[in-house]
Amino acid sequence: MTLYLGREASKLWKRICAETTTEINLLAENWKYILAGLIFQYIHGLAARGVHYFHQPGPLLQDLGFLLLPELGQDKGYISEMVFTCVFISFFLWTFHPFIFKSKKIYTVLIWCRVLAFLVACQILRIITFYATLLPGPNYHCREGSKLARLPRPQSALEVVLINFPHGIVYGCGDLIFSSHMIFTLVFVLTYQKYGTRRCIKQLAWLVAVVQSLLIVASRKHYTVDVVVAWYTVTLVVFFIDKKLSELPDRTIGSTSLLLPLSSKDKDSKNKDSKNKEENRKLLNGNTVEPAEWRPRTQINGKNLEDANGVHVDIPTVNGV
């Protein structure tokens, strides 16, 4: 038993080292996209904090979801946050499964480049939307009479830049259309729908997304329109951006070596194979490699024949043809 565990541990360590080498090479090529996506997460938080300074509390708008779903109450508002946290952590861990599992379909760096591109596009639309029309927040701390409903004018630029994290994010008001929680949830679910391998998990993920939507409305953190708009906006954004992005490399056996640095011997062999393939392609298309190498070929009823010494001899046609 000890020998078996030691052998499996050795295989796992080699797999982690090989995957780490591959991912480091990918990160060296794509770090700008990762960094830009992470910086925009801060910009999105800064924009959400900024709209809070313009928020004006008022009476709740008439909402169909508020009429149909019972109110969870202020003391149970954490339930939707717990569901979202589970979704986020689960997806984050799944993106790193190539380091552990032998069966894999994605590269961690490339999948996060894709996810961040989806998030940034959706968040740009979100910022434009909630600054275009300011709605009175339905959350408890955004209602009339709450000390957090209005923010006093900032005393310095530093106060705005620091965005009072994490308190300023959790207790924000005014950034309603459309739900940021649903942006992350739907991007994660749509990504796993395409690159995940477990059908049962895909079905569970969609169920969790629906439950998350209902919990957000029941917690009065968003109006129903915020959730509905998120569903079709995020889906369309992911669909169109996914068409524009290049597809992820296929992680079949042997394809990983394409991402690893090649030695000079490997490069020479690869160049030689490429040259041979090009010559074969030309021959298959009826093109010769060099015009000087062309020789007339013997025909069944033909008139030309090339003998062993390369001399052309005229042959009379058969049957008088």
Short mmCIF file of C-alpha atoms in Angstrom, two decimals:
data_model
loop_
_atom_site.label_atom_id
_atom_site.label_comp_id
_atom_site.label_asym_id
_atom_site.label_seq_id
_atom_site.Cartn_x
_atom_site.Cartn_y
_atom_site.Cartn_z
CA MET A 1 0.00 0.00 0.00
CA THR A 2 2.82 2.38 0.90
CA LEU A 3 4.62 1.54 -2.34
CA TYR A 4 1.44 2.26 -4.34
CA LEU A 5 0.89 5.61 -2.62
CA GLY A 6 4.52 6.57 -3.19
CA ARG A 7 4.29 5.70 -6.89
CA GLU A 8 1.05 7.67 -7.33
CA ALA A 9 2.49 10.64 -5.43
CA SER A 10 5.51 10.61 -7.73
CA LYS A 11 3.25 10.60 -10.81
CA LEU A 12 1.19 13.43 -9.39
CA TRP A 13 4.28 15.52 -8.68
CA LYS A 14 5.60 14.98 -12.21
CA ARG A 15 2.19 15.96 -13.61
CA ILE A 16 2.14 19.14 -11.52
CA CYS A 17 5.67 20.07 -12.61
CA ALA A 18 4.91 19.46 -16.29
CA GLU A 19 1.67 21.44 -16.10
CA THR A 20 3.37 24.27 -14.24
CA THR A 21 6.01 24.54 -16.97
CA THR A 22 3.33 24.70 -19.64
CA GLU A 23 1.25 27.28 -17.78
CA ILE A 24 4.28 29.48 -17.06
CA ASN A 25 5.05 29.58 -20.79
CA LEU A 26 1.44 30.52 -21.51
CA LEU A 27 1.46 33.15 -18.77
CA ALA A 28 4.62 34.69 -20.23
CA GLU A 29 2.74 35.16 -23.52
CA ASN A 30 -0.63 36.26 -22.09
CA TRP A 31 0.17 38.08 -18.85
CA LYS A 32 -0.92 41.42 -20.34
CA TYR A 33 -4.46 40.15 -20.88
CA ILE A 34 -4.65 38.71 -17.36
CA LEU A 35 -3.33 41.92 -15.83
CA ALA A 36 -5.69 44.10 -17.86
CA GLY A 37 -8.66 41.98 -16.81
CA LEU A 38 -7.72 42.18 -13.14
CA ILE A 39 -7.18 45.94 -13.32
CA PHE A 40 -10.62 46.36 -14.84
CA GLN A 41 -12.12 44.52 -11.88
CA TYR A 42 -10.85 47.38 -9.74
CA ILE A 43 -12.19 49.94 -12.23
CA HIS A 44 -15.59 48.26 -12.07
CA GLY A 45 -15.54 48.42 -8.28
CA LEU A 46 -14.50 52.08 -8.46
CA ALA A 47 -17.42 52.84 -10.78
CA ALA A 48 -19.86 51.05 -8.48
CA ARG A 49 -18.53 53.02 -5.54
CA GLY A 50 -18.79 56.28 -7.47
CA VAL A 51 -22.47 55.84 -8.36
CA HIS A 52 -23.25 55.46 -4.66
CA TYR A 53 -22.45 59.18 -4.20
CA PHE A 54 -25.33 59.99 -6.58
CA HIS A 55 -27.80 57.54 -5.09
CA GLN A 56 -31.11 58.99 -3.87
CA PRO A 57 -33.23 56.65 -1.73
CA GLY A 58 -36.92 56.51 -2.50
CA PRO A 59 -39.96 54.26 -2.45
CA LEU A 60 -39.58 50.78 -3.87
CA LEU A 61 -40.59 50.43 -7.49
CA GLN A 62 -43.41 48.08 -8.39
CA ASP A 63 -41.81 44.74 -9.14
CA LEU A 64 -43.35 41.45 -10.20
CA GLY A 65 -40.63 39.43 -8.49
CA PHE A 66 -41.29 41.18 -5.19
CA LEU A 67 -44.96 40.24 -5.48
CA LEU A 68 -44.33 36.59 -6.31
CA LEU A 69 -41.34 35.79 -4.09
CA PRO A 70 -41.59 36.06 -0.30
CA GLU A 71 -39.08 38.40 1.28
CA LEU A 72 -36.24 36.57 2.99
CA GLY A 73 -35.58 39.37 5.41
CA GLN A 74 -32.48 41.27 6.36
CA ASP A 75 -31.23 38.51 8.67
CA LYS A 76 -31.24 35.93 5.82
CA GLY A 77 -29.63 38.02 3.12
CA TYR A 78 -26.41 36.04 3.54
CA ILE A 79 -27.95 32.99 1.83
CA SER A 80 -27.56 34.40 -1.68
CA GLU A 81 -24.00 35.45 -0.85
CA MET A 82 -23.18 31.93 0.32
CA VAL A 83 -24.51 30.45 -2.92
CA PHE A 84 -22.48 32.92 -4.97
CA THR A 85 -19.35 32.20 -2.94
CA CYS A 86 -19.75 28.46 -3.56
CA VAL A 87 -20.15 29.09 -7.31
CA PHE A 88 -17.07 31.31 -7.44
CA ILE A 89 -14.83 28.95 -5.44
CA SER A 90 -16.02 25.88 -7.35
CA PHE A 91 -15.29 27.45 -10.72
CA PHE A 92 -11.94 28.81 -9.55
CA LEU A 93 -10.83 25.37 -8.36
CA TRP A 94 -12.08 23.73 -11.56
CA THR A 95 -9.87 25.99 -13.70
CA PHE A 96 -6.83 24.57 -11.86
CA HIS A 97 -7.81 20.91 -12.22
CA PRO A 98 -5.28 20.33 -15.08
CA PHE A 99 -2.55 20.49 -12.44
CA ILE A 100 -4.01 17.49 -10.62
CA PHE A 101 -6.10 15.31 -12.91
CA LYS A 102 -4.79 13.29 -15.81
CA SER A 103 -7.88 13.91 -17.92
CA LYS A 104 -7.97 17.58 -18.92
CA LYS A 105 -9.45 19.77 -21.63
CA ILE A 106 -8.34 23.31 -20.80
CA TYR A 107 -5.28 25.40 -20.00
CA THR A 108 -5.69 27.47 -16.84
CA VAL A 109 -4.12 30.65 -18.22
CA LEU A 110 -6.05 30.54 -21.48
CA ILE A 111 -9.40 29.84 -19.82
CA TRP A 112 -8.94 32.82 -17.48
CA CYS A 113 -8.02 35.05 -20.42
CA ARG A 114 -11.32 34.04 -21.96
CA VAL A 115 -13.32 34.48 -18.74
CA LEU A 116 -11.84 37.91 -18.04
CA ALA A 117 -12.67 39.02 -21.59
CA PHE A 118 -16.32 38.03 -21.00
CA LEU A 119 -16.40 39.78 -17.63
CA VAL A 120 -14.84 43.00 -18.88
CA ALA A 121 -17.28 43.29 -21.80
CA CYS A 122 -20.29 42.69 -19.54
CA GLN A 123 -19.02 45.09 -16.87
CA ILE A 124 -18.49 47.88 -19.40
CA LEU A 125 -22.13 47.54 -20.42
CA ARG A 126 -23.14 47.43 -16.78
CA ILE A 127 -21.29 50.64 -15.90
CA ILE A 128 -22.90 52.46 -18.82
CA THR A 129 -26.33 51.20 -17.80
CA PHE A 130 -26.37 52.04 -14.10
CA TYR A 131 -24.90 55.49 -14.70
CA ALA A 132 -27.46 56.18 -17.43
CA THR A 133 -30.45 55.75 -15.10
CA LEU A 134 -30.21 55.91 -11.31
CA LEU A 135 -32.85 53.86 -9.52
CA PRO A 136 -33.62 53.84 -5.78
CA GLY A 137 -31.99 50.76 -4.32
CA PRO A 138 -34.30 48.02 -2.98
CA ASN A 139 -31.77 46.67 -0.49
CA TYR A 140 -32.37 47.40 3.19
CA HIS A 141 -29.33 49.62 3.65
CA CYS A 142 -30.32 51.64 0.54
CA ARG A 143 -33.80 52.62 1.74
CA GLU A 144 -34.92 55.90 3.21
CA GLY A 145 -33.84 56.26 6.81
CA SER A 146 -30.68 54.15 6.51
CA LYS A 147 -27.39 55.86 7.29
CA LEU A 148 -25.77 54.02 4.38
CA ALA A 149 -28.34 55.10 1.77
CA ARG A 150 -26.44 58.32 1.04
CA LEU A 151 -22.72 58.85 1.04
CA PRO A 152 -21.29 62.20 2.17
CA ARG A 153 -19.09 64.02 -0.30
CA PRO A 154 -15.58 62.54 -0.26
CA GLN A 155 -13.01 64.54 1.64
CA SER A 156 -10.18 63.49 -0.65
CA ALA A 157 -9.51 61.61 -3.86
CA LEU A 158 -7.86 58.87 -1.82
CA GLU A 159 -11.19 58.11 -0.16
CA VAL A 160 -12.71 57.40 -3.58
CA VAL A 161 -9.73 55.47 -4.92
CA LEU A 162 -9.61 53.09 -1.95
CA ILE A 163 -13.39 52.40 -2.40
CA ASN A 164 -13.61 51.43 1.29
CA PHE A 165 -13.01 47.76 0.45
CA PRO A 166 -14.75 45.44 1.30
CA HIS A 167 -17.42 47.44 3.19
CA GLY A 168 -17.97 49.80 0.25
CA ILE A 169 -18.58 46.89 -2.10
CA VAL A 170 -20.93 44.92 0.15
CA TYR A 171 -23.02 47.95 1.14
CA GLY A 172 -23.11 49.74 -2.19
CA CYS A 173 -26.22 51.39 -3.62
CA GLY A 174 -27.22 52.54 -7.09
CA ASP A 175 -25.36 49.95 -9.19
CA LEU A 176 -28.48 48.01 -10.10
CA ILE A 177 -28.94 47.30 -13.81
CA PHE A 178 -27.70 44.74 -14.26
CA SER A 179 -26.71 42.35 -11.47
CA SER A 180 -22.96 41.88 -11.02
CA HIS A 181 -23.51 38.60 -9.17
CA MET A 182 -25.38 37.24 -12.18
CA ILE A 183 -22.61 38.38 -14.54
CA PHE A 184 -20.07 36.24 -12.72
CA THR A 185 -22.45 33.33 -12.22
CA LEU A 186 -23.56 33.15 -15.86
CA VAL A 187 -20.05 33.62 -17.27
CA PHE A 188 -18.84 30.74 -15.09
CA VAL A 189 -21.77 28.51 -16.01
CA LEU A 190 -21.52 29.23 -19.74
CA THR A 191 -17.77 28.58 -19.68
CA TYR A 192 -18.20 25.25 -17.93
CA GLN A 193 -21.04 24.39 -20.30
CA LYS A 194 -18.56 24.59 -23.19
CA TYR A 195 -15.38 23.23 -21.62
CA GLY A 196 -16.65 21.06 -18.78
CA THR A 197 -16.84 17.30 -19.16
CA ARG A 198 -19.43 16.26 -16.55
CA ARG A 199 -23.00 16.45 -17.80
CA CYS A 200 -24.49 16.19 -14.30
CA ILE A 201 -22.39 19.13 -13.11
CA LYS A 202 -23.52 21.19 -16.10
CA GLN A 203 -27.15 20.55 -15.23
CA LEU A 204 -26.47 21.35 -11.57
CA ALA A 205 -24.72 24.58 -12.56
CA TRP A 206 -27.75 25.82 -14.50
CA LEU A 207 -30.02 24.90 -11.58
CA VAL A 208 -27.79 26.86 -9.20
CA ALA A 209 -27.89 29.87 -11.56
CA VAL A 210 -31.69 29.84 -11.46
CA VAL A 211 -31.72 29.48 -7.66
CA GLN A 212 -29.20 32.32 -7.39
CA SER A 213 -31.49 34.55 -9.48
CA LEU A 214 -34.47 33.85 -7.23
CA LEU A 215 -32.45 34.40 -4.05
CA ILE A 216 -31.17 37.77 -5.27
CA VAL A 217 -34.72 39.01 -5.85
CA ALA A 218 -36.03 37.44 -2.63
CA SER A 219 -33.23 39.14 -0.69
CA ARG A 220 -34.28 42.46 -2.27
CA LYS A 221 -30.73 43.10 -3.42
CA HIS A 222 -31.89 43.78 -6.97
CA TYR A 223 -35.08 44.37 -8.87
CA THR A 224 -36.26 41.57 -11.12
CA VAL A 225 -35.31 43.58 -14.20
CA ASP A 226 -31.68 43.60 -13.03
CA VAL A 227 -31.61 39.81 -13.06
CA VAL A 228 -33.59 39.36 -16.28
CA VAL A 229 -31.40 41.81 -18.21
CA ALA A 230 -28.32 40.01 -16.91
CA TRP A 231 -29.54 36.67 -18.26
CA TYR A 232 -29.89 37.70 -21.88
CA THR A 233 -27.14 40.32 -21.94
CA VAL A 234 -24.43 38.05 -20.54
CA THR A 235 -25.53 35.17 -22.74
CA LEU A 236 -25.34 37.28 -25.90
CA VAL A 237 -22.03 38.90 -24.92
CA VAL A 238 -20.43 35.52 -24.26
CA PHE A 239 -21.83 34.13 -27.51
CA PHE A 240 -20.47 36.92 -29.74
CA ILE A 241 -17.11 37.35 -28.01
CA ASP A 242 -16.56 33.60 -28.02
CA LYS A 243 -16.97 33.69 -31.81
CA LYS A 244 -14.29 36.38 -32.10
CA LEU A 245 -11.73 34.71 -29.85
CA SER A 246 -9.50 31.96 -31.15
CA GLU A 247 -10.45 28.50 -29.94
CA LEU A 248 -8.47 26.89 -27.14
CA PRO A 249 -5.87 24.31 -28.22
CA ASP A 250 -7.01 20.69 -28.10
CA ARG A 251 -5.58 18.90 -25.09
CA THR A 252 -5.40 15.49 -26.66
CA ILE A 253 -2.41 13.24 -26.03
CA GLY A 254 0.76 14.76 -27.43
CA SER A 255 -0.64 18.24 -28.00
CA THR A 256 0.93 19.64 -24.84
CA SER A 257 4.40 19.50 -26.41
CA LEU A 258 3.33 22.19 -28.86
CA LEU A 259 3.29 24.69 -26.00
CA LEU A 260 6.61 23.64 -24.50
CA PRO A 261 9.92 25.20 -25.64
CA LEU A 262 11.55 23.18 -28.43
CA SER A 263 15.21 22.22 -28.55
CA SER A 264 17.30 22.88 -31.67
CA LYS A 265 17.02 19.20 -32.62
CA ASP A 266 13.24 19.31 -32.27
CA LYS A 267 13.08 22.49 -34.34
CA ASP A 268 15.18 20.95 -37.16
CA SER A 269 12.99 17.84 -37.16
CA LYS A 270 9.85 19.97 -37.18
CA ASN A 271 11.15 22.10 -40.08
CA LYS A 272 12.09 18.97 -42.04
CA ASP A 273 8.64 17.46 -41.52
CA SER A 274 7.04 20.72 -42.58
CA LYS A 275 9.12 20.82 -45.76
CA ASN A 276 8.25 17.22 -46.62
CA LYS A 277 4.56 17.91 -46.09
CA GLU A 278 4.76 20.93 -48.39
CA GLU A 279 6.44 18.91 -51.14
CA ASN A 280 3.85 16.15 -50.82
CA ARG A 281 1.07 18.70 -51.01
CA LYS A 282 2.46 20.16 -54.24
CA LEU A 283 2.77 16.73 -55.80
CA LEU A 284 -0.79 15.83 -54.82
CA ASN A 285 -2.02 19.06 -56.41
CA GLY A 286 -0.26 18.21 -59.66
CA ASN A 287 2.60 20.68 -59.15
CA THR A 288 6.23 19.59 -59.31
CA VAL A 289 8.80 20.82 -56.85
CA GLU A 290 11.33 21.95 -59.51
CA PRO A 291 10.61 22.55 -63.23
CA ALA A 292 13.99 21.05 -64.18
CA GLU A 293 13.00 17.70 -62.70
CA TRP A 294 10.05 17.30 -65.09
CA ARG A 295 10.24 14.30 -67.42
CA PRO A 296 7.56 13.09 -69.82
CA ARG A 297 5.95 9.90 -68.59
CA THR A 298 5.14 6.83 -70.64
CA GLN A 299 1.54 6.71 -71.82
CA ILE A 300 -0.48 3.61 -72.61
CA ASN A 301 -1.32 4.87 -76.08
CA GLY A 302 1.29 7.57 -75.91
CA LYS A 303 3.91 8.79 -78.32
CA ASN A 304 6.73 9.51 -75.89
CA LEU A 305 8.87 7.09 -73.94
CA GLU A 306 11.85 7.71 -71.74
CA ASP A 307 14.43 4.95 -71.85
CA ALA A 308 16.92 4.05 -69.14
CA ASN A 309 19.45 6.62 -70.45
CA GLY A 310 16.95 9.43 -70.45
CA VAL A 311 16.65 9.46 -74.31
CA HIS A 312 13.22 10.19 -75.72
CA VAL A 313 12.01 7.71 -78.32
CA ASP A 314 8.95 8.11 -80.53
CA ILE A 315 6.58 5.11 -80.47
CA PRO A 316 3.93 4.59 -83.12
CA THR A 317 0.39 4.59 -81.91
CA VAL A 318 -1.45 1.32 -81.35
CA ASN A 319 -4.24 0.12 -83.67
CA GLY A 320 -3.65 3.05 -85.97
CA VAL A 321 -4.90 5.58 -83.53
#
